[in-house]
Amino acid sequence: MKNILVTGGAGFIGSAFVRHMVAAYPDYNIICYDKLTYAGNIDNLLSVSDEGNYRFERGDIADRAAVRHILEIYCIDTIVNFAAESHVDRSILDPDAFIHTDVVGVYILLDEGRKRGIKRFCQVSTDEVYGDIEAGHSSEDDRFLPNSPYAASKAGGELMARAYHVTYGMDTIITRGSNTYGPFQYPEKLVPFFTTEALDDKPLPVYGDGKQIRDWLHVEDHARGVDLVLHRGVAGEAYNLAGENQRCNIDITHRILELLGKPRSLIRHVPDREGHDRRYAMTAEKARALGWQRQYDFDQGLEATVDWYVSNEWWWRKIKTGEYLDFYKMQYAQRLASLEA
Ligand code: NAD
Ligand code: DAU
């Protein structure tokens, strides 16, 4: 590996991966290719912007001509694809962009990558492809039962990566990460949303009873996991990157309020997300066998994360305007108003 294209590298996890790779591998060229949708943010990459082994190019992974051009001019030999529409609630409001990026975009990247004979293609996927796990843990060979348009689009993308391996012998590999938290996460997702809303004494809309369980993984552990799978994983295989930290949403909400010294009276139990998965849980043995070891303890990681949003208002205040407020209104206005009726 020498010239690595990181698609979606201006988002939350992709930017953590870029920052990690630029520092860890000075002899690699890291080229970030990102459309800069509402979720893409060049501020996430400020710390590497002057590094000699880093470049940024703006573009869409579903734009075949643009992808071909980038692969050629940078002599790309490896692709790591983080680019996605990633928010479940937005996929329920309108699945269109999810099909464009998470299915068609992945196909275009694979197809152009194959034609150029790239050495490895890593598709970053999610535990949501397994669907709701009432009991036990999902392992890599379990069946897919995605429930939201987001989860189904991610399943489609990774199945295409698998098909390119089986049919064309392309070296493709898949990671399935669990719920990720940490700095630079767009404040529509649970931890940054509730932290930044609570800082402003706004209501925290907990869906349903808040007893849904997610398995939480720190973003730096996620980025290191993708690095390890990229370097040591076996072609054609998938690897779960599980946090092994299962928590209820309501417990996390209480902890965020406690860390900020804010009252529980900010909590509102609003009508549930449609098709809401109750629980995700995966085994992490396969990635552990490659040498992956998480470094973050969840309680310390959450505290440091909440502190980061407290100290970095410059980063999130400018996001919470314009398009963000339109989405907020569509997603929450009726839900919150229904409690007052
Ligand atoms: P994000 O929404 O923060 O970032 C997505 C990035 O992709 C943005 O920079 C955006 O501009 C870019 N992008 C979107 N459409 C594009 C397109 N057509 N062409 C080029 N770039 C495009 O997402 P994230 O939370 O960082 O997630 C990254 C990846 O990890 C996604 O594939 C997601 O499915 C997966 N994942 C996320 C989590 C999580 O908890 N956040 C957990 C497991 C897996
Ligand atoms: O599991 C991995 C997935 O984790 C990733 O593939 C997705 O890209 C990522 O967005 C995340 O999906 P979730 O739907 O689990 O994350 P979200 O932060 O949206 O919600 C976490 C939980 O909190 C979920 O059970 C819904 C609940 N929630 C969320 C929001 C935004 C609320 O109760 N209220 C809210 O306002």
XYZ file of C-alpha atoms and ligand atoms in Angstrom:
421
model
C 0.000 0.000 0.000
C 1.249 3.412 -0.882
C -1.487 5.677 -2.198
C -4.659 5.294 -0.155
C -7.949 6.908 -1.143
C -10.109 7.543 1.922
C -13.632 8.280 0.712
C -15.917 10.071 3.178
C -12.798 11.142 5.055
C -14.268 14.501 6.101
C -17.000 12.863 8.193
C -16.885 11.740 11.808
C -15.143 8.332 11.629
C -13.437 8.901 8.266
C -11.672 12.007 9.596
C -10.486 10.109 12.694
C -9.105 7.475 10.309
C -7.371 10.115 8.146
C -5.814 11.798 11.206
C -4.643 8.396 12.458
C -3.220 7.219 9.113
C -1.421 10.494 8.315
C 0.397 10.305 11.671
C 0.957 6.530 11.777
C 2.203 6.026 8.188
C 4.370 8.949 7.011
C 5.408 6.878 3.971
C 1.817 6.496 2.705
C 0.002 9.170 0.716
C -3.468 9.681 2.185
C -5.915 11.226 -0.265
C -9.270 12.198 1.200
C -12.135 12.278 -1.333
C -15.394 13.670 0.026
C -18.523 15.288 -1.375
C -18.850 17.536 1.705
C -22.539 16.894 2.260
C -24.189 18.427 5.340
C -22.208 15.863 7.408
C -18.815 16.439 5.782
C -16.713 19.088 7.470
C -13.273 20.258 6.473
C -12.767 21.540 10.039
C -12.428 17.878 11.055
C -9.185 17.728 9.070
C -7.574 21.015 10.138
C -4.918 19.228 12.198
C -3.548 17.409 9.115
C -4.072 20.098 6.480
C -0.372 21.027 6.333
C 0.983 17.474 6.369
C 2.968 16.506 3.274
C 1.398 13.034 2.984
C -2.199 14.343 2.965
C -4.352 15.743 0.146
C -8.036 16.665 -0.074
C -10.257 16.388 -3.167
C -13.939 17.231 -3.243
C -16.219 14.865 -5.157
C -19.005 12.300 -5.217
C -18.248 8.562 -5.061
C -21.178 7.979 -7.436
C -19.592 10.217 -10.117
C -17.813 7.660 -12.284
C -15.712 10.094 -14.320
C -14.546 11.967 -11.220
C -13.674 8.733 -9.394
C -11.714 7.458 -12.411
C -9.808 10.744 -12.624
C -8.832 10.664 -8.927
C -7.745 7.009 -9.112
C -5.544 7.854 -12.091
C -3.924 11.102 -11.018
C -2.951 9.808 -7.590
C -2.059 6.239 -8.776
C -4.379 4.901 -6.068
C -3.674 1.309 -5.014
C -6.037 1.066 -2.013
C -9.535 2.396 -1.266
C -11.105 2.661 2.184
C -14.735 3.683 1.840
C -16.341 5.564 4.728
C -18.557 7.689 2.456
C -22.213 7.208 3.309
C -25.442 8.797 4.275
C -25.291 7.653 7.885
C -28.302 8.879 9.882
C -31.192 6.448 10.377
C -33.800 9.168 11.004
C -32.932 10.929 7.737
C -33.254 7.604 5.883
C -36.794 7.275 7.226
C -37.678 10.810 6.114
C -36.190 10.267 2.623
C -34.207 7.185 1.533
C -33.170 8.599 -1.873
C -29.663 9.862 -1.012
C -28.996 6.590 0.832
C -29.482 4.562 -2.327
C -27.351 7.033 -4.313
C -24.334 6.907 -1.996
C -24.539 3.706 0.062
C -25.487 1.458 -2.861
C -24.729 3.112 -6.224
C -21.667 4.977 -4.907
C -20.131 1.801 -3.499
C -20.746 0.036 -6.813
C -19.033 2.832 -8.800
C -16.016 2.801 -6.476
C -15.730 -0.980 -6.734
C -16.138 -0.980 -10.486
C -13.601 1.756 -11.187
C -11.247 0.255 -8.583
C -11.409 -3.137 -10.268
C -10.741 -1.659 -13.714
C -7.645 0.049 -12.331
C -6.505 -3.149 -10.608
C -6.353 -1.676 -7.118
C -4.795 -3.959 -4.519
C -7.390 -3.724 -1.731
C -10.850 -2.237 -1.186
C -12.124 -1.871 2.373
C -15.851 -1.211 2.805
C -16.770 0.306 6.170
C -20.119 -1.155 7.214
C -22.229 -1.394 10.345
C -23.770 -3.730 12.925
C -27.182 -2.499 11.716
C -27.056 -4.973 8.795
C -27.809 -7.800 11.280
C -30.974 -6.055 12.449
C -32.553 -6.276 15.875
C -30.777 -8.799 18.154
C -33.158 -9.839 20.893
C -30.588 -12.000 22.702
C -27.014 -13.148 22.149
C -24.481 -11.610 19.767
C -24.122 -11.416 15.988
C -21.099 -13.075 14.465
C -19.796 -12.396 11.001
C -21.591 -15.272 9.227
C -25.026 -14.490 10.644
C -27.859 -13.601 8.284
C -28.710 -10.000 7.413
C -32.069 -8.582 8.524
C -31.746 -4.798 8.056
C -34.778 -2.832 9.224
C -34.281 0.812 8.218
C -33.646 2.175 4.715
C -30.181 3.162 6.039
C -29.379 -0.375 7.249
C -30.711 -1.899 4.007
C -28.607 0.478 1.894
C -25.479 -0.422 3.900
C -26.264 -4.129 3.456
C -26.592 -3.529 -0.310
C -23.204 -1.782 -0.455
C -21.328 -4.439 1.419
C -22.991 -7.286 -0.485
C -21.730 -5.651 -3.670
C -18.199 -5.620 -2.204
C -18.568 -9.321 -1.406
C -19.851 -10.041 -4.934
C -16.841 -8.267 -6.498
C -14.581 -10.572 -4.503
C -16.451 -13.771 -5.372
C -17.117 -12.948 -9.038
C -14.022 -11.013 -10.085
C -11.496 -12.111 -7.461
C -11.113 -8.504 -6.329
C -9.462 -8.063 -2.919
C -12.355 -6.625 -0.933
C -12.757 -6.658 2.823
C -15.509 -5.436 5.159
C -15.645 -3.957 8.651
C -18.870 -3.794 10.683
C -18.578 -1.225 13.442
C -20.899 -0.680 16.362
C -22.309 2.675 17.596
C -19.426 5.088 17.588
C -18.943 8.167 19.782
C -16.222 10.768 20.218
C -15.163 14.264 19.067
C -16.221 15.741 15.690
C -19.511 13.779 15.434
C -22.274 15.669 13.639
C -24.702 16.802 16.352
C -27.691 14.858 15.021
C -26.460 11.599 16.637
C -27.385 10.752 20.223
C -24.248 11.729 22.199
C -23.372 15.069 20.531
C -27.047 15.973 20.016
C -28.030 15.500 23.643
C -24.796 17.058 24.940
C -25.114 20.234 22.880
C -28.885 20.533 23.465
C -28.453 20.100 27.228
C -25.752 22.782 27.251
C -28.430 25.146 25.931
C -31.081 23.814 28.384
C -33.168 22.459 25.501
C -35.402 19.341 25.746
C -33.770 15.935 25.091
C -36.170 13.862 22.919
C -35.672 10.250 24.043
C -37.458 7.872 21.648
C -40.041 5.692 23.407
C -38.994 4.265 26.764
C -35.270 4.827 26.093
C -34.508 1.184 26.954
C -33.052 0.458 23.515
C -29.540 -0.949 23.728
C -26.576 0.087 21.634
C -22.974 -1.152 21.834
C -20.676 1.870 22.153
C -17.221 2.153 20.566
C -14.830 5.113 20.743
C -14.054 6.636 17.347
C -10.273 6.218 17.757
C -10.720 2.515 18.540
C -12.947 2.262 15.449
C -10.293 3.973 13.280
C -7.532 1.696 14.605
C -9.769 -1.309 13.948
C -10.210 -0.336 10.291
C -6.420 0.155 9.989
C -5.791 -3.318 11.400
C -8.341 -5.040 9.171
C -6.953 -3.144 6.171
C -3.431 -4.396 6.878
C -4.048 -7.848 8.335
C -7.527 -8.960 7.278
C -8.116 -11.805 4.824
C -9.580 -10.882 1.419
C -13.291 -11.624 1.106
C -13.845 -11.636 4.880
C -15.907 -9.365 7.146
C -14.826 -8.302 10.639
C -17.054 -7.030 13.444
C -15.623 -4.039 15.310
C -17.709 -4.265 18.474
C -17.403 -1.890 21.407
C -18.534 -4.595 23.862
C -20.089 -1.786 25.920
C -23.831 -2.311 25.804
C -25.813 0.541 27.330
C -29.433 1.731 27.344
C -30.101 5.105 25.760
C -31.753 6.386 28.910
C -28.681 5.517 31.035
C -26.429 7.389 28.622
C -28.829 10.340 28.704
C -28.738 10.410 32.515
C -24.931 10.260 32.484
C -24.618 13.133 29.982
C -26.896 15.287 32.152
C -24.915 14.362 35.261
C -21.590 15.239 33.602
C -22.996 18.625 32.559
C -24.694 19.319 35.901
C -28.083 19.607 34.139
C -31.463 18.360 35.468
C -33.294 15.207 34.306
C -36.350 17.401 33.772
C -34.879 18.207 30.320
C -35.807 14.651 29.203
C -38.914 14.195 27.041
C -40.085 10.685 26.116
C -41.277 11.368 22.558
C -42.999 8.997 20.064
C -40.573 6.299 18.966
C -38.522 6.101 15.755
C -40.395 4.012 13.162
C -39.036 0.438 12.905
C -36.671 1.173 15.790
C -34.257 -1.700 16.493
C -34.280 -2.540 20.202
C -30.794 -3.962 20.539
C -27.534 -4.411 18.654
C -24.770 -6.668 19.927
C -21.859 -8.329 18.135
C -18.945 -10.605 19.014
C -15.487 -9.085 18.503
C -13.420 -12.292 18.564
C -12.493 -12.312 14.889
C -11.006 -8.780 14.957
C -9.376 -9.517 18.305
C -7.673 -12.541 16.737
C -6.086 -10.144 14.215
C -4.679 -8.146 17.159
C -7.353 -5.473 17.660
C -7.580 -4.222 21.216
C -9.827 -1.394 22.278
C -8.043 1.277 24.289
C -11.014 3.265 25.602
C -13.023 2.456 28.680
C -16.584 3.664 27.950
C -17.125 5.736 31.110
C -13.843 7.616 30.662
C -14.385 7.917 26.908
C -17.874 9.391 27.374
C -16.646 11.885 29.957
C -13.796 13.018 27.685
C -16.218 13.282 24.767
C -18.713 15.429 26.684
C -15.778 17.636 27.801
C -14.698 17.969 24.167
C -18.116 19.363 23.121
C -18.079 21.686 26.135
C -14.665 23.043 25.071
C -15.297 23.165 21.324
C -18.365 25.320 20.804
C -16.536 26.900 17.837
C -16.924 23.535 16.061
C -20.620 22.738 16.690
C -22.339 26.128 17.055
C -21.870 26.999 13.391
C -23.255 23.585 12.372
C -26.457 24.071 14.362
C -27.875 26.625 11.906
C -29.564 26.539 8.462
C -30.023 22.984 7.171
C -29.547 21.550 10.652
C -32.509 23.546 11.967
C -34.685 22.469 9.012
C -33.936 18.840 9.842
C -34.550 19.459 13.564
C -37.956 20.879 12.779
C -38.942 17.972 10.538
C -37.709 15.340 12.972
C -38.685 16.771 16.351
C -41.246 19.615 16.157
C -44.280 17.343 15.925
C -42.873 14.763 18.338
C -42.268 17.414 21.014
C -45.566 19.199 20.323
C -47.483 15.904 20.711
C -46.453 15.827 24.384
C -48.103 19.168 25.035
C -51.384 18.283 23.300
P -20.776 10.858 8.639
O -22.177 11.062 8.211
O -20.236 11.635 9.781
O -19.787 11.111 7.408
C -20.074 10.669 6.110
C -19.105 11.348 5.168
O -19.336 10.866 3.841
C -19.265 12.880 5.122
O -18.005 13.498 5.163
C -19.943 13.123 3.774
O -19.638 14.379 3.212
C -19.382 11.978 2.955
N -20.246 11.614 1.821
C -21.591 11.377 1.844
N -22.026 11.090 0.608
C -20.943 11.118 -0.214
C -20.751 10.861 -1.593
N -21.772 10.538 -2.403
N -19.500 10.965 -2.097
C -18.453 11.311 -1.301
N -18.576 11.565 0.009
C -19.807 11.462 0.553
O -20.656 9.297 8.911
P -19.800 8.512 10.018
O -20.597 8.411 11.244
O -18.420 9.039 10.043
O -19.787 7.061 9.341
C -18.751 6.702 8.430
C -19.001 5.303 7.931
O -19.044 4.406 9.052
C -20.354 5.140 7.227
O -20.170 4.274 6.146
C -21.253 4.515 8.281
O -22.253 3.733 7.673
C -20.263 3.679 9.056
N -20.570 3.426 10.477
C -20.896 4.477 11.302
C -21.119 4.231 12.659
C -21.487 5.338 13.630
O -21.877 5.049 14.772
N -21.367 6.593 13.274
C -21.000 2.914 13.162
C -20.677 1.885 12.266
C -20.443 2.151 10.933
O -24.975 0.841 15.152
C -24.187 1.554 14.249
C -24.952 2.751 13.753
O -24.993 3.674 14.850
C -24.336 3.413 12.542
O -24.360 2.513 11.464
C -25.101 4.697 12.187
O -24.449 5.367 11.130
C -25.120 5.605 13.406
O -25.887 6.753 13.145
C -25.698 4.863 14.612
O -27.098 4.578 14.410
P -28.160 4.756 15.593
O -29.489 4.922 15.016
O -27.979 3.692 16.622
O -27.585 6.148 16.227
P -28.341 7.437 16.766
O -27.310 8.300 17.421
O -29.227 8.057 15.757
O -29.266 6.838 17.911
C -28.734 6.079 18.994
C -29.919 5.601 19.828
O -30.514 6.738 20.460
C -31.007 4.940 19.034
O -31.588 3.885 19.764
C -32.035 6.054 18.829
C -31.883 6.879 20.084
N -32.168 8.323 19.905
C -31.480 9.006 18.969
C -31.740 10.327 18.708
C -30.980 11.069 17.651
C -33.134 8.959 20.695
O -33.742 8.320 21.585
N -33.396 10.261 20.441
C -32.761 10.989 19.470
O -33.088 12.172 19.292
